[in-house]
Coordinates of C-alpha atoms in Angstrom, one line a residue:
M177 CA 74.7 29.3 1.8
K178 CA 78.4 29.0 1.3
V179 CA 80.2 31.3 -1.2
S180 CA 81.5 28.2 -3.0
D181 CA 77.8 27.1 -3.6
L182 CA 77.0 30.3 -5.5
R183 CA 76.9 30.1 -9.3
I184 CA 79.8 31.4 -11.3
G185 CA 77.7 34.2 -12.8
V186 CA 76.7 35.4 -9.3
K187 CA 80.3 35.3 -8.1
L188 CA 81.5 37.3 -11.1
G189 CA 78.6 39.7 -10.8
A190 CA 79.3 40.2 -7.0
G191 CA 83.0 40.8 -7.7
F192 CA 82.3 43.4 -10.4
L193 CA 79.6 45.0 -8.2
V194 CA 82.1 45.3 -5.3
V195 CA 84.7 46.8 -7.7
V196 CA 82.1 49.2 -9.1
L197 CA 81.0 50.2 -5.5
L198 CA 84.6 50.8 -4.5
T199 CA 85.2 52.8 -7.6
T200 CA 82.1 54.8 -6.9
V201 CA 83.2 55.4 -3.3
L202 CA 86.7 56.5 -4.5
G203 CA 85.1 58.9 -7.1
A204 CA 82.7 60.3 -4.5
I205 CA 85.6 61.0 -2.0
A206 CA 87.6 62.6 -4.8
M207 CA 84.7 64.7 -5.9
V208 CA 83.9 65.9 -2.3
Q209 CA 87.5 66.8 -1.6
M210 CA 87.9 68.5 -5.0
S211 CA 84.7 70.4 -4.3
R212 CA 86.1 71.6 -1.0
I213 CA 89.4 72.6 -2.6
N214 CA 87.5 74.3 -5.4
N215 CA 85.4 76.3 -2.9
N216 CA 88.5 77.5 -1.1
A217 CA 90.2 78.4 -4.3
E218 CA 87.0 80.1 -5.5
A219 CA 86.8 82.1 -2.2
I220 CA 90.4 83.2 -2.6
A221 CA 90.1 84.1 -6.2
T222 CA 86.6 85.7 -6.2
N223 CA 86.5 87.2 -2.7
L224 CA 89.7 87.4 -0.6
L225 CA 92.2 88.4 -3.3
P226 CA 89.8 91.0 -4.8
S227 CA 89.2 92.4 -1.3
V228 CA 92.9 92.7 -0.7
E229 CA 93.3 94.3 -4.1
K230 CA 90.5 96.8 -3.6
T231 CA 91.7 97.8 -0.1
G232 CA 95.1 98.5 -1.6
D233 CA 93.5 100.5 -4.3
L234 CA 91.6 102.5 -1.7
R235 CA 94.8 103.3 0.2
V236 CA 96.4 104.4 -3.1
L237 CA 93.4 106.7 -3.8
Y238 CA 93.5 108.1 -0.3
N239 CA 97.2 108.8 -0.6
R240 CA 96.7 110.5 -3.9
M241 CA 93.8 112.5 -2.5
R242 CA 96.0 113.4 0.4
R243 CA 98.7 114.7 -1.9
S244 CA 96.1 116.7 -3.7
E245 CA 95.1 118.2 -0.3
A246 CA 98.7 119.0 0.3
G247 CA 99.0 120.7 -3.0
M248 CA 95.9 122.7 -2.2
V249 CA 97.4 123.8 1.1
T250 CA 100.7 124.8 -0.5
S251 CA 99.1 126.5 -3.5
R252 CA 100.0 130.2 -4.2
S253 CA 97.1 131.1 -6.4
I254 CA 93.4 130.5 -6.6
V255 CA 93.8 128.7 -9.8
E256 CA 96.0 126.1 -8.2
V257 CA 93.6 125.8 -5.3
K258 CA 90.7 125.1 -7.7
A259 CA 92.7 122.6 -9.6
F260 CA 93.7 120.7 -6.5
S261 CA 90.1 121.0 -5.2
E262 CA 88.8 119.3 -8.3
Q263 CA 91.4 116.5 -7.9
V264 CA 90.2 116.0 -4.4
G265 CA 86.6 115.8 -5.6
L266 CA 87.6 113.3 -8.3
R267 CA 89.5 111.1 -5.9
A268 CA 86.5 111.2 -3.5
K269 CA 84.2 110.0 -6.3
D270 CA 86.7 107.2 -7.2
I271 CA 86.9 106.1 -3.6
A272 CA 83.1 106.1 -3.3
Q273 CA 82.8 104.0 -6.5
L274 CA 85.5 101.6 -5.3
E275 CA 83.7 101.2 -2.0
T276 CA 80.5 100.1 -3.8
T277 CA 82.5 97.3 -5.5
Y278 CA 84.2 96.3 -2.2
E279 CA 81.2 96.1 0.1
P280 CA 79.6 93.0 -1.7
L281 CA 82.9 91.1 -1.1
I282 CA 82.5 91.3 2.7
N283 CA 82.0 87.8 4.0
S284 CA 82.5 87.9 7.7
P285 CA 81.0 89.8 10.7
E286 CA 84.5 90.9 11.7
E287 CA 85.2 92.4 8.3
Q288 CA 81.7 94.1 8.4
E289 CA 82.6 95.7 11.8
V290 CA 85.9 97.0 10.4
F291 CA 84.1 98.3 7.3
K292 CA 81.6 100.2 9.6
T293 CA 84.5 101.7 11.5
Y294 CA 86.0 102.7 8.2
K295 CA 82.8 104.4 7.1
L296 CA 82.6 106.4 10.4
R297 CA 86.3 107.5 10.2
K298 CA 85.8 108.3 6.5
A299 CA 82.8 110.5 7.4
E300 CA 84.9 112.4 10.0
Y301 CA 87.7 112.7 7.5
S302 CA 85.3 114.0 4.8
V303 CA 84.0 116.7 7.2
L304 CA 87.5 117.9 7.8
Q305 CA 88.3 117.6 4.1
A306 CA 85.3 119.8 3.2
K307 CA 86.5 122.3 5.9
L308 CA 89.9 122.2 4.4
V309 CA 88.6 122.8 0.9
E310 CA 86.4 125.7 2.1
I311 CA 89.4 127.3 3.9
A312 CA 91.6 126.9 0.8
N313 CA 89.0 128.4 -1.5
G314 CA 88.6 131.3 0.9
V315 CA 92.3 132.3 0.9
D316 CA 92.9 135.9 -0.2
F317 CA 96.0 135.9 -2.3
T318 CA 96.0 139.7 -2.8
T319 CA 97.7 140.7 0.4
A320 CA 100.5 139.0 2.1
E321 CA 99.0 139.4 5.6
T322 CA 95.8 137.8 4.6
L323 CA 97.6 135.0 2.8
E324 CA 99.7 134.3 5.8
L325 CA 96.7 134.2 8.2
T326 CA 94.7 131.9 6.0
G327 CA 97.7 129.8 5.1
D328 CA 98.4 129.2 8.8
A329 CA 94.8 128.3 9.4
L330 CA 94.8 125.9 6.4
A331 CA 98.1 124.3 7.6
M332 CA 96.7 123.9 11.1
V333 CA 93.7 122.0 9.8
Y334 CA 95.7 119.9 7.3
A335 CA 98.4 119.0 9.7
G336 CA 96.2 118.7 12.7
E337 CA 92.6 117.3 12.7
S338 CA 92.7 116.3 9.0
E339 CA 96.0 114.4 9.5
T340 CA 94.6 112.6 12.5
A341 CA 91.4 111.6 10.6
F342 CA 93.5 110.5 7.6
V343 CA 95.7 108.4 9.7
A344 CA 92.6 106.8 11.3
V345 CA 91.2 106.0 7.9
A346 CA 94.5 104.6 6.7
E347 CA 94.8 102.4 9.8
T348 CA 91.2 101.2 9.2
L349 CA 92.1 100.4 5.6
G350 CA 95.2 98.6 6.8
Q351 CA 93.1 96.5 9.2
M352 CA 90.7 95.6 6.3
Q353 CA 93.6 94.7 4.0
K354 CA 95.3 92.6 6.7
L355 CA 92.1 90.9 7.6
N356 CA 91.5 89.8 4.0
A357 CA 95.1 88.8 3.6
D358 CA 94.9 86.7 6.8
N359 CA 91.7 85.2 5.5
A360 CA 93.4 84.4 2.2
L361 CA 96.3 82.7 4.0
K362 CA 93.8 80.8 6.1
A363 CA 91.8 79.7 3.1
T364 CA 95.1 78.7 1.4
E365 CA 96.1 76.7 4.4
E366 CA 92.6 75.1 4.6
A367 CA 92.9 74.2 0.9
R368 CA 96.3 72.7 1.6
Q369 CA 94.9 70.7 4.5
V370 CA 91.9 69.6 2.4
F371 CA 94.3 68.5 -0.4
N372 CA 96.4 66.5 2.1
V373 CA 93.3 64.9 3.5
A374 CA 92.0 64.2 0.0
R375 CA 95.3 62.7 -1.1
A376 CA 95.5 60.5 2.0
S377 CA 91.9 59.5 1.7
L378 CA 92.3 58.7 -2.0
A379 CA 95.5 56.7 -1.4
I380 CA 93.9 54.7 1.4
T381 CA 90.7 54.1 -0.6
L382 CA 92.7 53.2 -3.7
A383 CA 94.8 50.8 -1.7
V384 CA 91.7 49.2 -0.2
C385 CA 90.1 49.0 -3.7
V386 CA 93.2 47.4 -5.1
V387 CA 93.5 44.9 -2.2
L388 CA 89.8 44.0 -2.3
A389 CA 89.8 43.7 -6.1
A390 CA 92.9 41.5 -6.0
L391 CA 91.3 39.3 -3.2
L392 CA 88.1 39.0 -5.2
G393 CA 90.0 38.2 -8.4
V394 CA 92.1 35.6 -6.8
G395 CA 89.1 34.1 -4.9
I396 CA 86.9 33.9 -8.0
T397 CA 89.7 32.6 -10.1
R398 CA 90.6 29.9 -7.6
A399 CA 86.9 29.1 -7.2
V400 CA 86.7 28.5 -11.0
T401 CA 90.1 27.1 -11.9
R402 CA 90.6 24.7 -9.0
P403 CA 87.4 22.6 -9.8
A404 CA 88.1 23.0 -13.5
G405 CA 91.5 21.5 -12.9
H406 CA 90.0 18.6 -11.0
A407 CA 87.5 18.0 -13.8
V408 CA 90.2 18.1 -16.5
R409 CA 92.4 15.6 -14.6
A410 CA 89.4 13.3 -14.0
A411 CA 88.2 13.5 -17.6
R412 CA 91.8 12.7 -18.9
A413 CA 92.0 9.7 -16.6
I414 CA 88.6 8.4 -17.7
A415 CA 89.6 9.0 -21.3
A416 CA 92.7 7.0 -20.7
G417 CA 90.5 4.1 -19.4
D418 CA 91.2 4.6 -15.7
L419 CA 87.7 4.3 -14.2
T420 CA 89.2 4.2 -10.7
A421 CA 90.2 7.9 -10.9
E422 CA 89.1 9.9 -7.9
V423 CA 86.7 12.8 -8.6
P424 CA 86.6 15.1 -5.6
P425 CA 83.2 16.3 -4.5
G426 CA 82.2 19.8 -5.6
G427 CA 79.9 22.5 -4.5
K428 CA 76.6 23.6 -5.9
D429 CA 77.9 25.9 -8.6
E430 CA 78.4 25.0 -12.2
M431 CA 81.9 23.5 -11.6
G432 CA 80.7 21.5 -8.6
Q433 CA 77.8 20.2 -10.7
L434 CA 80.3 19.3 -13.4
L435 CA 82.5 17.3 -10.9
T436 CA 79.4 15.6 -9.6
A437 CA 78.3 14.7 -13.2
L438 CA 81.8 13.4 -13.9
G439 CA 81.7 11.2 -10.8
E440 CA 78.3 9.8 -11.8
M441 CA 79.5 9.3 -15.4
R442 CA 82.6 7.4 -14.1
D443 CA 80.5 5.2 -11.8
N444 CA 77.9 4.5 -14.5
L445 CA 80.6 3.8 -17.1
A446 CA 82.4 1.5 -14.7
H447 CA 79.1 -0.5 -14.2
V448 CA 78.5 -0.6 -17.9
V449 CA 82.1 -1.7 -18.7
S450 CA 82.1 -4.3 -16.0
G451 CA 78.7 -5.6 -17.2
V452 CA 79.9 -5.7 -20.8
R453 CA 83.1 -7.4 -19.8
Q454 CA 81.3 -10.1 -17.8
N455 CA 78.7 -10.5 -20.6
A456 CA 81.5 -10.7 -23.2
E457 CA 83.3 -13.3 -21.2
G458 CA 80.0 -15.2 -20.8
V459 CA 79.4 -14.9 -24.6
A460 CA 83.0 -16.2 -25.2
S461 CA 82.5 -19.1 -22.9
A462 CA 79.0 -19.9 -24.4
S463 CA 80.3 -19.6 -28.0
S464 CA 83.2 -21.9 -27.1
Q465 CA 80.8 -24.5 -25.7
I466 CA 78.6 -24.0 -28.8
A467 CA 81.7 -24.6 -31.1
S468 CA 82.6 -27.7 -29.1
G469 CA 79.1 -29.0 -29.3
N470 CA 78.9 -28.3 -33.0
N471 CA 82.1 -30.2 -33.5
D472 CA 80.7 -33.2 -31.7
L473 CA 77.4 -32.8 -33.6
S474 CA 79.4 -32.7 -36.9
A475 CA 81.2 -35.9 -36.0
R476 CA 78.0 -37.7 -35.1
T477 CA 76.3 -36.4 -38.2
E478 CA 79.2 -37.8 -40.3
Q479 CA 78.8 -41.1 -38.6
Q480 CA 75.1 -41.1 -39.3
A481 CA 75.8 -40.2 -42.9
S482 CA 78.2 -43.2 -43.2
A483 CA 75.6 -45.4 -41.5
L484 CA 73.0 -44.3 -44.0
E485 CA 75.3 -45.0 -46.9
E486 CA 75.8 -48.5 -45.6
T487 CA 72.0 -48.8 -45.1
A488 CA 71.4 -47.7 -48.7
A489 CA 73.9 -50.3 -49.9
S490 CA 72.2 -52.9 -47.8
M491 CA 68.8 -51.8 -49.2
E492 CA 70.1 -52.2 -52.7
E493 CA 71.3 -55.7 -51.9
L494 CA 68.0 -56.4 -50.3
G495 CA 66.2 -55.2 -53.4
S496 CA 68.3 -57.4 -55.6
T497 CA 67.6 -60.3 -53.3
V498 CA 63.9 -59.7 -53.3
R499 CA 63.9 -59.5 -57.1
Q500 CA 65.8 -62.8 -57.2
N501 CA 63.2 -64.2 -54.8
A502 CA 60.4 -63.1 -57.1
D503 CA 62.2 -64.8 -60.0
N504 CA 62.9 -67.9 -58.0
A505 CA 59.3 -68.0 -56.7
R506 CA 58.2 -68.9 -60.1
Q507 CA 60.4 -71.9 -60.1
A508 CA 59.5 -75.2 -58.7
N509 CA 60.0 -76.7 -55.2
Q510 CA 63.6 -77.5 -55.8
L511 CA 64.3 -73.8 -55.1
A512 CA 62.1 -73.6 -52.0
V513 CA 64.9 -74.5 -49.6
S514 CA 67.2 -71.9 -51.2
A515 CA 64.3 -69.4 -51.2
S516 CA 63.6 -70.1 -47.5
T517 CA 67.3 -69.5 -46.7
V518 CA 67.3 -66.3 -48.7
A519 CA 64.0 -65.3 -47.0
V520 CA 65.6 -65.9 -43.6
Q521 CA 68.6 -63.8 -44.6
G522 CA 66.2 -61.1 -45.9
G523 CA 64.4 -61.2 -42.6
D524 CA 67.7 -60.7 -40.7
V525 CA 68.6 -57.8 -43.0
V526 CA 65.2 -56.2 -42.5
A527 CA 65.7 -56.6 -38.7
E528 CA 69.0 -54.8 -39.0
V529 CA 67.3 -52.2 -41.1
V530 CA 64.7 -51.8 -38.4
E531 CA 67.4 -51.4 -35.7
T532 CA 69.3 -49.0 -37.9
M533 CA 66.2 -46.9 -38.5
K534 CA 65.5 -46.8 -34.8
G535 CA 69.0 -45.6 -34.2
I536 CA 68.6 -42.9 -36.9
N537 CA 65.3 -41.9 -35.3
A538 CA 66.9 -41.6 -31.9
S539 CA 69.9 -39.7 -33.4
S540 CA 67.5 -37.3 -35.2
N541 CA 65.6 -36.7 -31.9
K542 CA 69.0 -35.9 -30.2
I543 CA 69.9 -33.6 -33.0
A544 CA 66.5 -31.8 -32.6
D545 CA 67.3 -31.4 -28.9
I546 CA 70.8 -30.0 -29.6
I547 CA 69.3 -27.6 -32.2
S548 CA 66.8 -26.5 -29.5
V549 CA 69.8 -25.8 -27.1
I550 CA 71.5 -23.9 -29.9
D551 CA 68.4 -21.9 -30.5
G552 CA 68.2 -21.1 -26.8
I553 CA 71.8 -20.1 -26.7
A554 CA 71.3 -17.8 -29.8
F555 CA 68.3 -16.3 -28.1
Q556 CA 70.3 -15.7 -24.8
T557 CA 73.1 -14.2 -26.9
N558 CA 70.7 -11.9 -28.6
I559 CA 69.4 -10.8 -25.2
L560 CA 72.9 -10.2 -23.9
A561 CA 73.7 -8.2 -27.1
L562 CA 70.6 -6.2 -26.6
N563 CA 71.5 -5.4 -22.9
A564 CA 75.0 -4.4 -24.0
A565 CA 73.5 -2.1 -26.7
V566 CA 71.2 -0.5 -24.0
E567 CA 74.1 0.0 -21.6
A568 CA 76.3 1.5 -24.5
A569 CA 73.4 3.9 -25.4
R570 CA 73.3 5.0 -21.8
A571 CA 77.1 5.7 -21.9
G572 CA 76.6 8.1 -24.9
E573 CA 79.7 9.0 -26.9
Q574 CA 81.9 6.8 -24.7
G575 CA 79.8 3.7 -25.4
R576 CA 79.5 4.1 -29.2
G577 CA 82.1 1.4 -29.9
F578 CA 80.3 -0.9 -27.4
A579 CA 77.1 -0.3 -29.3
V580 CA 78.7 -1.4 -32.6
V581 CA 80.2 -4.5 -31.1
A582 CA 76.8 -5.3 -29.4
S583 CA 75.0 -4.8 -32.7
E584 CA 77.5 -7.3 -34.5
V585 CA 77.0 -9.8 -31.7
R586 CA 73.2 -9.4 -31.9
S587 CA 73.4 -9.9 -35.7
L588 CA 75.5 -13.1 -35.3
A589 CA 73.0 -14.3 -32.6
G590 CA 70.1 -13.7 -35.1
R591 CA 71.9 -15.5 -37.8
S592 CA 72.6 -18.4 -35.4
A593 CA 69.0 -18.5 -34.4
E594 CA 67.9 -18.5 -38.1
A595 CA 70.4 -21.3 -38.9
A596 CA 69.2 -23.3 -35.9
K597 CA 65.6 -22.8 -37.0
E598 CA 66.4 -24.1 -40.5
I599 CA 68.3 -27.1 -39.1
K600 CA 65.4 -27.8 -36.8
L601 CA 63.0 -27.8 -39.7
L602 CA 65.3 -30.1 -41.7
I603 CA 65.7 -32.4 -38.7
T604 CA 62.0 -32.5 -38.1
A605 CA 61.4 -33.4 -41.8
S606 CA 64.2 -36.1 -41.4
V607 CA 62.5 -37.5 -38.3
E608 CA 59.2 -37.7 -40.2
R609 CA 60.9 -39.5 -43.1
V610 CA 62.7 -41.8 -40.7
E611 CA 59.4 -42.6 -39.0
Q612 CA 57.9 -43.4 -42.5
G613 CA 60.9 -45.6 -43.2
T614 CA 60.5 -47.3 -39.9
V615 CA 56.9 -48.1 -40.8
L616 CA 57.9 -49.3 -44.2
V617 CA 60.7 -51.5 -42.6
D618 CA 58.2 -52.9 -40.1
K619 CA 56.0 -53.7 -43.0
A620 CA 58.9 -55.3 -44.8
G621 CA 59.7 -57.3 -41.7
A622 CA 56.1 -58.6 -41.5
T623 CA 56.3 -59.3 -45.2
M624 CA 59.5 -61.3 -44.8
T625 CA 57.9 -63.2 -41.9
E626 CA 55.1 -64.0 -44.2
V627 CA 57.6 -65.0 -46.9
V628 CA 59.3 -67.3 -44.6
A629 CA 56.0 -68.9 -43.5
S630 CA 54.9 -69.0 -47.1
I631 CA 58.2 -70.7 -48.2
R632 CA 57.7 -73.2 -45.4
R633 CA 54.3 -73.8 -46.8
V634 CA 55.7 -73.6 -50.4
T635 CA 53.8 -76.6 -51.5
D636 CA 50.5 -75.1 -50.6
I637 CA 50.8 -71.4 -51.3
M638 CA 53.4 -71.1 -54.1
G639 CA 51.2 -68.6 -55.8
E640 CA 51.0 -66.4 -52.8
I641 CA 54.8 -66.4 -52.5
S642 CA 55.0 -64.9 -56.0
A643 CA 52.5 -62.1 -55.1
A644 CA 54.2 -61.5 -51.8
S645 CA 57.6 -61.3 -53.5
S646 CA 56.2 -58.6 -55.9
E647 CA 54.9 -56.6 -53.0
Q648 CA 58.1 -57.1 -51.1
S649 CA 60.1 -55.8 -54.1
A650 CA 57.9 -52.6 -54.3
G651 CA 58.2 -52.1 -50.5
V652 CA 62.0 -52.5 -50.6
G653 CA 62.1 -49.9 -53.5
Q654 CA 60.2 -47.4 -51.3
V655 CA 62.5 -48.1 -48.4
G656 CA 65.5 -47.5 -50.7
E657 CA 64.1 -44.2 -51.8
A658 CA 63.4 -43.2 -48.2
V659 CA 66.9 -44.2 -47.2
T660 CA 68.3 -42.2 -50.1
Q661 CA 66.3 -39.1 -49.1
M662 CA 67.4 -39.6 -45.5
D663 CA 71.0 -39.7 -46.6
Q664 CA 70.6 -36.5 -48.6
A665 CA 69.0 -34.8 -45.5
T666 CA 71.8 -36.1 -43.3
Q667 CA 74.4 -34.6 -45.8
Q668 CA 72.6 -31.3 -45.6
N669 CA 72.5 -31.5 -41.8
A670 CA 76.2 -32.1 -41.8
A671 CA 76.8 -29.0 -44.0
L672 CA 74.6 -26.9 -41.7
V673 CA 76.4 -28.2 -38.7
E674 CA 79.7 -27.2 -40.2
E675 CA 78.3 -23.7 -40.9
M676 CA 77.1 -23.5 -37.3
A677 CA 80.6 -24.5 -36.1
A678 CA 82.1 -21.8 -38.3
A679 CA 79.6 -19.2 -37.0
A680 CA 80.3 -20.3 -33.4
S681 CA 84.0 -19.9 -34.0
A682 CA 83.5 -16.4 -35.4
L683 CA 81.3 -15.5 -32.5
N684 CA 83.9 -16.8 -30.1
A685 CA 86.6 -14.7 -31.9
Q686 CA 84.4 -11.6 -31.8
A687 CA 83.6 -12.2 -28.2
G688 CA 87.3 -12.4 -27.5
E689 CA 87.9 -9.1 -29.4
L690 CA 85.1 -7.5 -27.3
V691 CA 86.8 -8.8 -24.1
N692 CA 90.1 -7.3 -25.3
A693 CA 88.3 -4.0 -26.1
V694 CA 86.8 -3.6 -22.7
A695 CA 90.0 -4.8 -21.0
V696 CA 91.6 -1.4 -21.5
F697 CA 89.3 0.0 -18.8
K698 CA 90.7 -0.2 -15.3
L699 CA 88.0 -1.1 -12.8
D700 CA 88.0 -1.3 -9.0
A701 CA 86.7 -4.3 -7.1
S702 CA 83.4 -2.6 -6.1
A703 CA 82.5 -1.7 -9.6
T704 CA 83.1 -5.3 -10.7
R705 CA 81.0 -6.8 -7.9
S706 CA 78.1 -4.4 -8.5
A707 CA 77.9 -5.0 -12.3
P708 CA 74.5 -6.2 -13.5
A709 CA 74.2 -9.9 -14.0
P710 CA 73.7 -11.1 -17.6

């Protein structure tokens, strides 16, 4: 596993652990070297220096004891001899006591051998000292001859064997003192060397710690800040609408996962925006076609309304003519020719009415087909708005504006579908009424045919003409009412078509706004080609 693939917490933990370990090593080295220096200093302070001090004290005591011996040798009375003898004894006790405190301080075989030599020479010196004290205490101070003899003997012992033994003891004490002084100097030099080694070791270890800590700090900082900088630049570019911004691939740590997620977000957002743009353009094109179709439908509806008004006027004229025919039917044969002419005209008018009703029926069927197309377009627009809302929901916060626009488009599509449904119901009702009118007009045509035939047979069936005229008048009234209702329905259809045209225009404007809204995003060719089809 690469170091860059490790998580940030692991990297930081490893860096701190290395620093702690280096600090521990540095402290351990310092403690070991300080312990060695302390041991040397303690040896000097508690052993070597006290040994030097005590050997010096021993030499001082021996010198004092030697002066007491000299005083004893040069004494001129027994009292002086006894006094100096007591001093010699006291010095011997002090020396013995000092030896007991010195002996535990011996820390080397060489010093132990010198101390043994000292003990032997001291023993020899003590024997001669006892002999010297004995001679001094036996001096007869009553006669000059005896004093001279004992004094000479005492001087010979003091200056001869005793002096030699004393010098040997003093030399041994000098060796002991020099040995301890040399050991103290050696320990001091060792302490200095340990200090120098410790200082160099600590300096090297500290330098290594600083370098490693700096390298770890720089490495961890770069491992975190470099991907973070890439992520910030990519996020700013995406926020500015540039969906072609390059997102470099990252590792497996948190920052690498963030870069990967940003790349996926950019790609998904590019697909969504491309899809929304294409769908919005499709909606704009479809709404433009719907608006154009509604304008054409409105024009045709106005034409149908005008034709129905003319038909209503014709039906009123036809009703007046039929009433006149009914009145004239009660007259005699002199009006038969005129009635026949009027009946023929009525037949022509009814034929025109039949043709007009057929045209209205065909137009109503075409309107129903157009309304079905509008209903299908509204349903497709609703599906497109739903797809846009789903894609906006996938985009999260970035797609909230798209979701609002998609919701408005879906609402407009729903309203268009409802309006188309209402128009379809009205057109269906109009078609049914037109069919009823057609049936009535057919009946009127048959009646007019019968009227013409009856008028031709006026001499035979005059009574039948009167009854047929009454029925014709009632039928024409019904046809007039049907035409009036059809005219009202056509006027309502015209109003609905105008509303549909306005809604289509609003939908076209909103689709244009949606296209402008998504136009701020910069897409590459691959994202545009791979966008989902509407």
